[in-house]
mmCIF file of C-alpha atoms and ligand atoms in Angstrom:
data_model
loop_
_atom_site.group_PDB
_atom_site.id
_atom_site.type_symbol
_atom_site.label_atom_id
_atom_site.label_comp_id
_atom_site.label_asym_id
_atom_site.label_seq_id
_atom_site.Cartn_x
_atom_site.Cartn_y
_atom_site.Cartn_z
ATOM 1 C CA MET A 1 -54.783 46.519 -6.906
ATOM 2 C CA VAL A 2 -54.114 43.609 -4.542
ATOM 3 C CA SER A 3 -50.753 42.895 -6.142
ATOM 4 C CA GLU A 4 -49.765 46.579 -6.023
ATOM 5 C CA PHE A 5 -50.587 46.752 -2.300
ATOM 6 C CA MET A 6 -48.609 43.567 -1.640
ATOM 7 C CA LEU A 7 -45.671 44.770 -3.729
ATOM 8 C CA GLN A 8 -45.392 48.075 -1.845
ATOM 9 C CA GLN A 9 -42.800 46.610 0.532
ATOM 10 C CA THR A 10 -42.334 43.020 -0.623
ATOM 11 C CA GLN A 11 -40.508 41.311 -3.504
ATOM 12 C CA VAL A 12 -42.443 39.682 -6.357
ATOM 13 C CA GLY A 13 -41.148 36.186 -5.546
ATOM 14 C CA THR A 14 -42.584 36.385 -2.021
ATOM 15 C CA VAL A 15 -45.850 37.983 -3.094
ATOM 16 C CA LEU A 16 -46.883 35.297 -5.640
ATOM 17 C CA ASP A 17 -48.148 32.666 -3.154
ATOM 18 C CA PHE A 18 -49.750 35.228 -0.864
ATOM 19 C CA HIS A 19 -51.531 36.829 -3.813
ATOM 20 C CA ALA A 20 -52.918 33.489 -5.010
ATOM 21 C CA ARG A 21 -54.159 32.610 -1.505
ATOM 22 C CA TRP A 22 -55.650 36.083 -0.995
ATOM 23 C CA MET A 23 -57.589 35.980 -4.273
ATOM 24 C CA VAL A 24 -59.120 32.619 -3.378
ATOM 25 C CA ARG A 25 -60.223 33.907 0.023
ATOM 26 C CA PHE A 26 -61.271 37.395 -1.188
ATOM 27 C CA PRO A 27 -62.108 37.069 -4.908
ATOM 28 C CA ASP A 28 -63.721 40.537 -5.157
ATOM 29 C CA PHE A 29 -64.199 43.796 -3.271
ATOM 30 C CA ALA A 30 -67.512 42.614 -1.795
ATOM 31 C CA ALA A 31 -65.890 39.535 -0.219
ATOM 32 C CA LEU A 32 -63.074 41.611 1.275
ATOM 33 C CA ALA A 33 -65.419 44.358 2.478
ATOM 34 C CA ALA A 34 -67.596 41.776 4.253
ATOM 35 C CA ALA A 35 -64.655 40.103 6.070
ATOM 36 C CA ASN A 36 -63.713 41.019 9.628
ATOM 37 C CA GLU A 37 -60.299 42.482 10.387
ATOM 38 C CA ALA A 38 -59.018 39.381 12.193
ATOM 39 C CA ASP A 39 -59.655 37.292 9.030
ATOM 40 C CA VAL A 40 -57.978 39.874 6.822
ATOM 41 C CA LEU A 41 -54.881 40.039 9.040
ATOM 42 C CA HIS A 42 -54.729 36.256 9.237
ATOM 43 C CA VAL A 43 -54.646 35.850 5.448
ATOM 44 C CA TRP A 44 -52.029 38.641 5.228
ATOM 45 C CA GLN A 45 -49.946 37.039 8.002
ATOM 46 C CA GLY A 46 -46.308 36.625 6.985
ATOM 47 C CA LEU A 47 -46.204 39.535 4.516
ATOM 48 C CA GLY A 48 -45.513 42.123 7.236
ATOM 49 C CA TYR A 49 -46.325 45.848 7.180
ATOM 50 C CA TYR A 50 -49.915 45.107 8.179
ATOM 51 C CA ALA A 51 -51.069 48.679 7.579
ATOM 52 C CA ARG A 52 -51.282 47.597 3.917
ATOM 53 C CA ALA A 53 -53.831 44.877 4.766
ATOM 54 C CA ARG A 54 -55.902 47.277 6.847
ATOM 55 C CA ASN A 55 -55.834 49.893 4.099
ATOM 56 C CA LEU A 56 -56.804 47.340 1.434
ATOM 57 C CA HIS A 57 -59.687 46.273 3.672
ATOM 58 C CA ARG A 58 -60.823 49.892 4.109
ATOM 59 C CA ALA A 59 -60.358 50.546 0.378
ATOM 60 C CA ALA A 60 -62.590 47.549 -0.454
ATOM 61 C CA ARG A 61 -65.286 48.920 1.856
ATOM 62 C CA GLN A 62 -64.981 52.325 0.165
ATOM 63 C CA VAL A 63 -65.215 50.748 -3.322
ATOM 64 C CA VAL A 64 -68.371 48.883 -2.256
ATOM 65 C CA ALA A 65 -69.917 51.925 -0.527
ATOM 66 C CA GLN A 66 -69.050 54.573 -3.106
ATOM 67 C CA HIS A 67 -68.540 52.734 -6.403
ATOM 68 C CA GLY A 68 -70.975 49.802 -6.259
ATOM 69 C CA GLY A 69 -68.167 47.280 -5.696
ATOM 70 C CA VAL A 70 -66.396 48.131 -8.983
ATOM 71 C CA LEU A 71 -62.979 49.794 -8.937
ATOM 72 C CA PRO A 72 -63.208 53.186 -10.699
ATOM 73 C CA ASP A 73 -60.866 53.689 -13.672
ATOM 74 C CA ASP A 74 -60.312 57.352 -12.885
ATOM 75 C CA LEU A 75 -56.899 58.292 -11.420
ATOM 76 C CA ALA A 76 -58.299 60.804 -8.904
ATOM 77 C CA ALA A 77 -60.907 58.320 -7.615
ATOM 78 C CA ILE A 78 -58.253 55.587 -7.290
ATOM 79 C CA ALA A 79 -55.880 57.995 -5.499
ATOM 80 C CA ALA A 80 -58.669 58.824 -3.003
ATOM 81 C CA LEU A 81 -58.729 55.219 -1.702
ATOM 82 C CA PRO A 82 -56.981 54.473 1.637
ATOM 83 C CA GLY A 83 -53.357 53.371 1.323
ATOM 84 C CA VAL A 84 -53.078 54.448 -2.316
ATOM 85 C CA GLY A 85 -50.117 56.773 -2.821
ATOM 86 C CA ARG A 86 -48.940 58.398 -6.009
ATOM 87 C CA TYR A 87 -47.127 55.332 -7.334
ATOM 88 C CA THR A 88 -49.884 52.852 -6.487
ATOM 89 C CA ALA A 89 -52.597 55.063 -8.046
ATOM 90 C CA GLY A 90 -50.571 55.425 -11.250
ATOM 91 C CA ALA A 91 -49.731 51.712 -11.366
ATOM 92 C CA ILE A 92 -53.379 50.659 -10.952
ATOM 93 C CA ALA A 93 -54.614 53.198 -13.517
ATOM 94 C CA SER A 94 -51.904 52.189 -15.943
ATOM 95 C CA PHE A 95 -51.816 48.370 -15.514
ATOM 96 C CA ALA A 96 -55.504 47.729 -14.783
ATOM 97 C CA PHE A 97 -57.026 50.351 -17.113
ATOM 98 C CA ASP A 98 -54.220 51.157 -19.590
ATOM 99 C CA ARG A 99 -54.337 54.839 -18.605
ATOM 100 C CA ALA A 100 -51.410 57.035 -19.648
ATOM 101 C CA THR A 101 -50.308 57.880 -16.100
ATOM 102 C CA PRO A 102 -46.712 58.326 -14.942
ATOM 103 C CA ILE A 103 -45.250 55.942 -12.382
ATOM 104 C CA ILE A 104 -41.873 55.852 -10.680
ATOM 105 C CA ASP A 105 -40.626 52.612 -9.129
ATOM 106 C CA ALA A 106 -37.001 51.667 -8.388
ATOM 107 C CA ASN A 107 -36.344 50.443 -11.948
ATOM 108 C CA ILE A 108 -37.925 53.442 -13.649
ATOM 109 C CA ALA A 109 -36.175 55.841 -11.246
ATOM 110 C CA ARG A 110 -32.804 54.313 -12.181
ATOM 111 C CA VAL A 111 -33.482 54.464 -15.923
ATOM 112 C CA LEU A 112 -34.695 58.081 -15.812
ATOM 113 C CA ALA A 113 -31.893 59.227 -13.482
ATOM 114 C CA ARG A 114 -29.396 57.834 -15.982
ATOM 115 C CA LEU A 115 -31.167 59.186 -19.060
ATOM 116 C CA LEU A 116 -31.039 62.653 -17.432
ATOM 117 C CA ASP A 117 -27.624 62.116 -15.807
ATOM 118 C CA LEU A 118 -29.396 63.312 -12.661
ATOM 119 C CA ARG A 119 -26.957 64.130 -9.839
ATOM 120 C CA GLU A 120 -29.716 65.187 -7.452
ATOM 121 C CA PRO A 121 -30.601 62.436 -4.904
ATOM 122 C CA ILE A 122 -33.696 60.675 -6.262
ATOM 123 C CA ASP A 123 -35.122 60.402 -2.727
ATOM 124 C CA SER A 124 -34.912 64.197 -2.233
ATOM 125 C CA ALA A 125 -37.965 66.367 -2.932
ATOM 126 C CA ARG A 126 -36.229 68.042 -5.864
ATOM 127 C CA GLY A 127 -34.847 64.838 -7.386
ATOM 128 C CA SER A 128 -38.171 63.054 -7.015
ATOM 129 C CA ALA A 129 -40.057 65.979 -8.620
ATOM 130 C CA MET A 130 -37.663 65.897 -11.601
ATOM 131 C CA LEU A 131 -38.256 62.167 -12.084
ATOM 132 C CA TRP A 132 -42.053 62.487 -11.933
ATOM 133 C CA GLN A 133 -41.998 65.403 -14.349
ATOM 134 C CA THR A 134 -39.810 63.478 -16.815
ATOM 135 C CA ALA A 135 -41.983 60.356 -16.493
ATOM 136 C CA ALA A 136 -45.060 62.480 -17.320
ATOM 137 C CA GLU A 137 -43.348 64.134 -20.290
ATOM 138 C CA LEU A 138 -42.308 60.787 -21.787
ATOM 139 C CA LEU A 139 -45.826 59.308 -21.699
ATOM 140 C CA PRO A 140 -47.564 58.505 -24.970
ATOM 141 C CA VAL A 141 -51.144 59.767 -25.424
ATOM 142 C CA SER A 142 -52.474 56.231 -24.901
ATOM 143 C CA GLY A 143 -51.008 52.850 -24.033
ATOM 144 C CA GLY A 144 -49.773 53.620 -20.523
ATOM 145 C CA ARG A 145 -49.606 49.923 -19.631
ATOM 146 C CA LEU A 146 -47.135 49.012 -22.362
ATOM 147 C CA HIS A 147 -45.071 52.177 -21.900
ATOM 148 C CA ASN A 148 -44.673 51.773 -18.136
ATOM 149 C CA SER A 149 -44.050 48.026 -18.442
ATOM 150 C CA ALA A 150 -41.351 48.732 -21.038
ATOM 151 C CA LEU A 151 -39.614 51.244 -18.750
ATOM 152 C CA MET A 152 -39.693 48.773 -15.866
ATOM 153 C CA GLU A 153 -38.339 45.960 -18.035
ATOM 154 C CA LEU A 154 -35.613 48.227 -19.395
ATOM 155 C CA GLY A 155 -34.499 48.859 -15.816
ATOM 156 C CA ALA A 156 -34.796 45.201 -14.789
ATOM 157 C CA LEU A 157 -33.055 43.650 -17.806
ATOM 158 C CA VAL A 158 -30.807 46.248 -19.508
ATOM 159 C CA CYS A 159 -30.234 49.303 -17.320
ATOM 160 C CA THR A 160 -29.390 47.146 -14.299
ATOM 161 C CA PRO A 161 -27.983 48.600 -11.045
ATOM 162 C CA ARG A 162 -24.325 47.519 -11.316
ATOM 163 C CA GLN A 163 -23.488 46.698 -14.910
ATOM 164 C CA PRO A 164 -25.940 48.292 -17.320
ATOM 165 C CA SER A 165 -25.812 46.820 -20.869
ATOM 166 C CA CYS A 166 -25.412 50.176 -22.601
ATOM 167 C CA GLN A 167 -24.146 48.549 -25.840
ATOM 168 C CA SER A 168 -27.468 46.839 -26.416
ATOM 169 C CA CYS A 169 -29.689 49.530 -24.893
ATOM 170 C CA PRO A 170 -32.551 50.633 -27.186
ATOM 171 C CA VAL A 171 -32.544 54.188 -25.774
ATOM 172 C CA ARG A 172 -28.800 54.696 -25.794
ATOM 173 C CA ALA A 173 -29.019 57.571 -28.282
ATOM 174 C CA HIS A 174 -31.084 59.544 -25.745
ATOM 175 C CA CYS A 175 -28.989 58.738 -22.675
ATOM 176 C CA CYS A 176 -26.868 61.417 -20.983
ATOM 177 C CA ALA A 177 -25.246 59.184 -18.343
ATOM 178 C CA GLU A 178 -21.451 59.350 -18.387
ATOM 179 C CA GLU A 179 -20.924 56.965 -15.491
ATOM 180 C CA PRO A 180 -24.220 55.055 -15.291
ATOM 181 C CA ALA A 181 -23.067 52.689 -12.534
ATOM 182 C CA THR A 182 -22.769 55.686 -10.166
ATOM 183 C CA LEU A 183 -26.438 56.561 -10.692
ATOM 184 C CA PRO A 184 -28.957 56.993 -9.216
ATOM 185 C CA VAL A 185 -27.638 59.095 -6.342
ATOM 186 C CA LYS A 186 -29.455 58.647 -3.024
ATOM 187 C CA LYS A 187 -29.355 60.485 0.287
ATOM 188 C CA PRO A 188 -27.034 58.895 2.877
ATOM 189 C CA ARG A 189 -28.700 56.001 4.731
ATOM 190 C CA ARG A 190 -29.837 56.304 8.316
ATOM 191 C CA LYS A 191 -27.715 54.302 10.746
ATOM 192 C CA THR A 192 -29.146 51.016 11.979
ATOM 193 C CA VAL A 193 -30.174 51.291 15.633
ATOM 194 C CA ALA A 194 -30.166 48.261 17.967
ATOM 195 C CA LEU A 195 -33.332 47.720 20.014
ATOM 196 C CA ALA A 196 -34.162 45.143 22.696
ATOM 197 C CA GLU A 197 -37.629 43.620 23.002
ATOM 198 C CA ASP A 198 -38.167 41.408 26.075
ATOM 199 C CA CYS A 199 -41.193 39.130 26.223
ATOM 200 C CA ALA A 200 -42.747 36.563 28.543
ATOM 201 C CA TRP A 201 -43.291 32.862 27.833
ATOM 202 C CA THR A 202 -46.073 31.712 30.142
ATOM 203 C CA VAL A 203 -47.596 28.290 29.552
ATOM 204 C CA ARG A 204 -50.469 26.766 31.579
ATOM 205 C CA ASP A 205 -52.256 23.486 30.789
ATOM 206 C CA GLY A 206 -51.221 23.479 27.130
ATOM 207 C CA THR A 207 -52.157 27.137 26.620
ATOM 208 C CA LEU A 208 -49.872 30.116 26.034
ATOM 209 C CA LEU A 209 -50.440 33.649 27.301
ATOM 210 C CA LEU A 210 -50.612 36.152 24.430
ATOM 211 C CA GLU A 211 -51.550 39.793 24.145
ATOM 212 C CA GLN A 212 -53.096 41.713 21.285
ATOM 213 C CA GLN A 213 -51.319 44.798 20.023
ATOM 214 C CA THR A 214 -53.199 48.057 20.183
ATOM 215 C CA GLY A 215 -50.446 50.500 19.043
ATOM 216 C CA PRO A 216 -49.832 51.419 15.390
ATOM 217 C CA ARG A 217 -47.218 48.712 14.873
ATOM 218 C CA TRP A 218 -48.820 45.244 14.536
ATOM 219 C CA ARG A 219 -52.206 46.646 15.650
ATOM 220 C CA GLY A 220 -54.701 43.797 15.985
ATOM 221 C CA LEU A 221 -52.015 41.099 15.825
ATOM 222 C CA TRP A 222 -51.168 38.784 18.707
ATOM 223 C CA LYS A 223 -47.740 38.530 20.311
ATOM 224 C CA LEU A 224 -45.982 37.363 23.447
ATOM 225 C CA PRO A 225 -46.648 39.719 26.391
ATOM 226 C CA ALA A 226 -44.065 42.498 26.671
ATOM 227 C CA LEU A 227 -41.791 42.745 29.714
ATOM 228 C CA ALA A 228 -40.598 46.143 30.876
ATOM 229 C CA ALA A 229 -37.143 44.611 31.547
ATOM 230 C CA PRO A 230 -35.562 41.126 31.601
ATOM 231 C CA PRO A 231 -36.724 39.470 34.852
ATOM 232 C CA ARG A 232 -33.830 38.805 37.252
ATOM 233 C CA ASP A 233 -34.972 35.368 38.405
ATOM 234 C CA SER A 234 -35.926 34.047 34.983
ATOM 235 C CA ARG A 235 -34.303 31.918 32.279
ATOM 236 C CA LEU A 236 -33.724 33.237 28.782
ATOM 237 C CA LEU A 237 -35.441 30.646 26.587
ATOM 238 C CA LEU A 238 -34.727 32.068 23.154
ATOM 239 C CA ALA A 239 -33.377 35.148 21.390
ATOM 240 C CA LEU A 240 -33.775 36.054 17.742
ATOM 241 C CA GLU A 241 -33.167 39.127 15.646
ATOM 242 C CA TYR A 242 -35.360 40.838 13.094
ATOM 243 C CA PRO A 243 -35.218 44.112 11.157
ATOM 244 C CA PHE A 244 -37.773 46.876 11.637
ATOM 245 C CA THR A 245 -37.399 50.021 9.495
ATOM 246 C CA HIS A 246 -33.866 51.203 10.438
ATOM 247 C CA HIS A 247 -33.778 49.145 13.640
ATOM 248 C CA ARG A 248 -32.253 45.765 14.395
ATOM 249 C CA VAL A 249 -34.456 44.288 17.103
ATOM 250 C CA THR A 250 -33.344 41.494 19.449
ATOM 251 C CA LEU A 251 -36.421 39.642 20.674
ATOM 252 C CA SER A 252 -35.615 37.830 23.942
ATOM 253 C CA VAL A 253 -38.146 35.430 25.421
ATOM 254 C CA PHE A 254 -38.036 34.677 29.168
ATOM 255 C CA ALA A 255 -39.928 32.040 31.154
ATOM 256 C CA ALA A 256 -42.488 33.858 33.304
ATOM 257 C CA ARG A 257 -45.117 32.930 35.888
ATOM 258 C CA ALA A 258 -48.815 33.453 35.121
ATOM 259 C CA PRO A 259 -50.050 36.848 36.331
ATOM 260 C CA GLY A 260 -52.707 36.972 39.057
ATOM 261 C CA GLN A 261 -55.042 38.774 36.694
ATOM 262 C CA LEU A 262 -54.878 39.080 32.903
ATOM 263 C CA ALA A 263 -54.638 42.521 31.295
ATOM 264 C CA ALA A 264 -57.550 43.505 29.015
ATOM 265 C CA ALA A 265 -55.623 42.676 25.834
ATOM 266 C CA GLN A 266 -54.318 39.306 27.119
ATOM 267 C CA ARG A 267 -55.729 35.846 26.463
ATOM 268 C CA TRP A 268 -54.770 32.186 26.884
ATOM 269 C CA VAL A 269 -54.438 30.455 23.499
ATOM 270 C CA GLY A 270 -54.038 26.707 23.014
ATOM 271 C CA LEU A 271 -50.561 25.859 21.740
ATOM 272 C CA ASP A 272 -52.223 23.638 19.128
ATOM 273 C CA ALA A 273 -54.312 26.612 17.897
ATOM 274 C CA ILE A 274 -51.398 29.021 17.399
ATOM 275 C CA GLU A 275 -51.483 28.671 13.599
ATOM 276 C CA THR A 276 -55.118 29.792 13.461
ATOM 277 C CA ILE A 277 -54.619 33.319 14.819
ATOM 278 C CA ALA A 278 -52.866 36.330 13.315
ATOM 279 C CA LEU A 279 -49.485 36.663 15.004
ATOM 280 C CA ALA A 280 -46.731 39.233 14.489
ATOM 281 C CA ALA A 281 -44.178 37.378 12.316
ATOM 282 C CA PRO A 282 -41.110 37.484 14.665
ATOM 283 C CA HIS A 283 -43.280 36.362 17.583
ATOM 284 C CA LYS A 284 -44.738 33.544 15.522
ATOM 285 C CA ARG A 285 -41.201 32.343 14.740
ATOM 286 C CA ALA A 286 -40.249 32.419 18.433
ATOM 287 C CA ILE A 287 -43.474 30.702 19.530
ATOM 288 C CA LEU A 288 -43.227 27.911 16.948
ATOM 289 C CA ARG A 289 -39.596 27.248 17.898
ATOM 290 C CA LEU A 290 -40.333 27.095 21.615
ATOM 291 C CA ALA A 291 -43.498 25.046 21.064
ATOM 292 C CA ALA A 292 -41.463 22.563 18.977
ATOM 293 C CA THR A 293 -38.905 22.290 21.808
ATOM 294 C CA ILE A 294 -41.657 21.545 24.332
ATOM 295 C CA LYS A 295 -43.174 18.942 21.992
ATOM 296 C CA ALA A 296 -39.783 17.267 21.426
ATOM 297 C CA ARG A 297 -39.319 17.005 25.195
ATOM 298 C CA GLY A 298 -42.739 15.356 25.455
HETATM 299 S S1 SF4 B 1 -27.554 53.694 -22.243
HETATM 300 FE FE1 SF4 B 1 -26.943 52.561 -20.420
HETATM 301 S S2 SF4 B 1 -27.291 53.957 -18.712
HETATM 302 FE FE2 SF4 B 1 -28.380 54.795 -20.467
HETATM 303 S S3 SF4 B 1 -30.464 53.997 -20.233
HETATM 304 FE FE3 SF4 B 1 -29.374 52.582 -21.556
HETATM 305 S S4 SF4 B 1 -28.527 50.994 -20.188
HETATM 306 FE FE4 SF4 B 1 -29.152 52.772 -18.945
#
């Protein structure tokens, strides 16, 4: 369940270390349920999309409260946990409990779209429904784990995105794709939108002014205080770019004077303690770079 949550928006190679660290810190549902949110976000720090960490935390509390700390093996009960969508529920039921439940990930979607020669965009309601229906129809009565793993491996190793190895494909006889490399079809991508994010760098006696996010994005994480606009009389210290959904955000950090009074969500944090708190990843990058510059200058 932990790996499925982590893999929702992150590649396997990145997840491996985080997963190992997470399982040492939270070896079971009871340990995770008992942790406070700041601890949970700190261990998740660097994986991004923090809603996953919050949902996993809430799911652990639900498993402890409603299922005695043991994950239920029933698909409906798994699907009722926070942050568990159709794919994640099916993947947990299938990989953890060997249930014959359909799942659709990118590899399986590609394989099925080609087997069907599906011209409908797979990210449309109709295309997605056709894939789920086909995945359900192909399931064996038992052995969901092996079946779903095999479909994923077929997509990863044989029915690859650009040059599928149709000559050596074990399901070639059942495949309707005439031009497999053109499949699957997807809806046109949204255009990338440029966004500017201006922040303040305020240092006093070896401490840095930070503020905690309260909105949905990065909620609970710490970041540099936001500026409504770049200050006229200030120096730009650093600018870096990062992606956020379909946005390309330019984070600009300006030197700023300490405010007369701190806002409720603001706090001074020792520059030497930065690594111990949960920071939004782009802000952490900016802070560590600027802190290193200060240190180098002595
Ligand atoms: S025959 Fe080719 S396109 Fe069809 S499933 Fe196999 S690898 Fe994919």
